[in-house]
Amino acid sequence: MHMLPLFISGAEIGFILFILVMVFGADKIPDIAKGLGKGMKAVKNASNDIKTEIQRSAEKQGIDTDFTKDVRGEIDKVKEDIDDITGSVRRKL
């Protein structure tokens, strides 16, 4: 998997943290982070529940839910073909 750079430097992150401390105060930041973590966990759990419910419903209807593996396999084949064609041309950055 390829990660994209954030295009933000350490100094900019430090400045943002400084502003957060100035606005919310040092004693409120852990509470804010805790609340954000709980919110992210709730969203993740809800999306997993929805995904599970959709898969169960599809299985009850007799719909094949394993098509994603086939699609992933085809995508990987295409990537390999592209790598074979562009291998000697591609620049390493």
Protein backbone atom coordinates (compact mmCIF):
# COMPACT_ATOMS: atom_id res chain seq x y z
CA MET A 1 0.00 0.00 0.00
CA HIS A 2 1.31 3.45 -0.89
CA MET A 3 1.08 6.29 1.64
CA LEU A 4 0.71 9.89 0.56
CA PRO A 5 2.87 12.51 2.25
CA LEU A 6 1.09 14.90 4.57
CA PHE A 7 2.66 18.05 3.09
CA ILE A 8 2.97 19.44 6.60
CA SER A 9 6.23 19.96 8.46
CA GLY A 10 7.08 19.41 12.09
CA ALA A 11 7.16 23.14 12.71
CA GLU A 12 3.61 23.50 11.37
CA ILE A 13 2.38 20.64 13.56
CA GLY A 14 4.06 22.31 16.55
CA PHE A 15 2.38 25.61 15.74
CA ILE A 16 -1.02 23.91 15.49
CA LEU A 17 -0.46 22.22 18.85
CA PHE A 18 0.57 25.58 20.35
CA ILE A 19 -2.65 27.17 19.10
CA LEU A 20 -4.68 24.25 20.51
CA VAL A 21 -3.07 24.71 23.93
CA MET A 22 -3.73 28.44 23.81
CA VAL A 23 -7.38 28.03 22.80
CA PHE A 24 -8.44 25.05 24.91
CA GLY A 25 -5.86 25.02 27.69
CA ALA A 26 -3.53 22.18 28.60
CA ASP A 27 -6.03 20.56 30.97
CA LYS A 28 -8.78 20.20 28.32
CA ILE A 29 -6.69 18.63 25.52
CA PRO A 30 -6.66 15.07 26.99
CA ASP A 31 -10.45 15.23 27.38
CA ILE A 32 -10.84 16.40 23.77
CA ALA A 33 -8.53 13.64 22.52
CA LYS A 34 -10.44 11.06 24.57
CA GLY A 35 -13.75 12.26 23.13
CA LEU A 36 -12.37 12.15 19.57
CA GLY A 37 -11.10 8.61 20.16
CA LYS A 38 -14.47 7.47 21.45
CA GLY A 39 -16.20 9.09 18.48
CA MET A 40 -13.87 7.42 15.99
CA LYS A 41 -14.41 4.05 17.70
CA ALA A 42 -18.18 4.51 17.55
CA VAL A 43 -18.04 5.32 13.82
CA LYS A 44 -15.81 2.29 13.16
CA ASN A 45 -18.13 -0.02 15.13
CA ALA A 46 -21.19 1.34 13.34
CA SER A 47 -19.62 0.85 9.92
CA ASN A 48 -18.61 -2.70 10.83
CA ASP A 49 -22.16 -3.42 12.03
CA ILE A 50 -23.61 -2.08 8.78
CA LYS A 51 -21.17 -4.13 6.72
CA THR A 52 -22.01 -7.29 8.67
CA GLU A 53 -25.74 -6.67 8.28
CA ILE A 54 -25.39 -6.14 4.53
CA GLN A 55 -23.38 -9.37 4.19
CA ARG A 56 -25.96 -11.32 6.22
CA SER A 57 -28.80 -9.92 4.15
CA ALA A 58 -26.99 -10.73 0.91
CA GLU A 59 -26.30 -14.29 2.06
CA LYS A 60 -29.98 -14.76 2.95
CA GLN A 61 -30.93 -13.60 -0.55
CA GLY A 62 -28.40 -16.00 -2.09
CA ILE A 63 -26.15 -13.25 -3.41
CA ASP A 64 -22.47 -14.12 -3.73
CA THR A 65 -20.56 -11.79 -1.40
CA ASP A 66 -17.14 -13.17 -2.28
CA PHE A 67 -16.87 -11.17 -5.52
CA THR A 68 -14.44 -8.69 -3.93
CA LYS A 69 -11.68 -11.29 -3.97
CA ASP A 70 -12.23 -11.79 -7.70
CA VAL A 71 -12.10 -8.04 -8.31
CA ARG A 72 -8.96 -7.69 -6.17
CA GLY A 73 -7.32 -10.52 -8.14
CA GLU A 74 -8.10 -8.84 -11.45
CA ILE A 75 -6.77 -5.50 -10.19
CA ASP A 76 -3.55 -7.19 -9.07
CA LYS A 77 -3.16 -8.80 -12.51
CA VAL A 78 -3.56 -5.43 -14.22
CA LYS A 79 -1.02 -3.86 -11.85
CA GLU A 80 1.47 -6.61 -12.66
CA ASP A 81 0.92 -6.10 -16.39
CA ILE A 82 1.49 -2.36 -16.02
CA ASP A 83 4.63 -3.00 -13.96
CA ASP A 84 5.93 -5.35 -16.67
CA ILE A 85 5.35 -2.75 -19.37
CA THR A 86 6.65 0.29 -17.50
CA GLY A 87 9.32 -1.41 -15.38
CA SER A 88 12.31 -0.21 -17.36
CA VAL A 89 10.81 3.23 -18.05
CA ARG A 90 9.62 4.18 -14.57
CA ARG A 91 11.79 6.53 -12.56
CA LYS A 92 12.57 5.78 -8.94
CA LEU A 93 11.94 8.87 -6.81
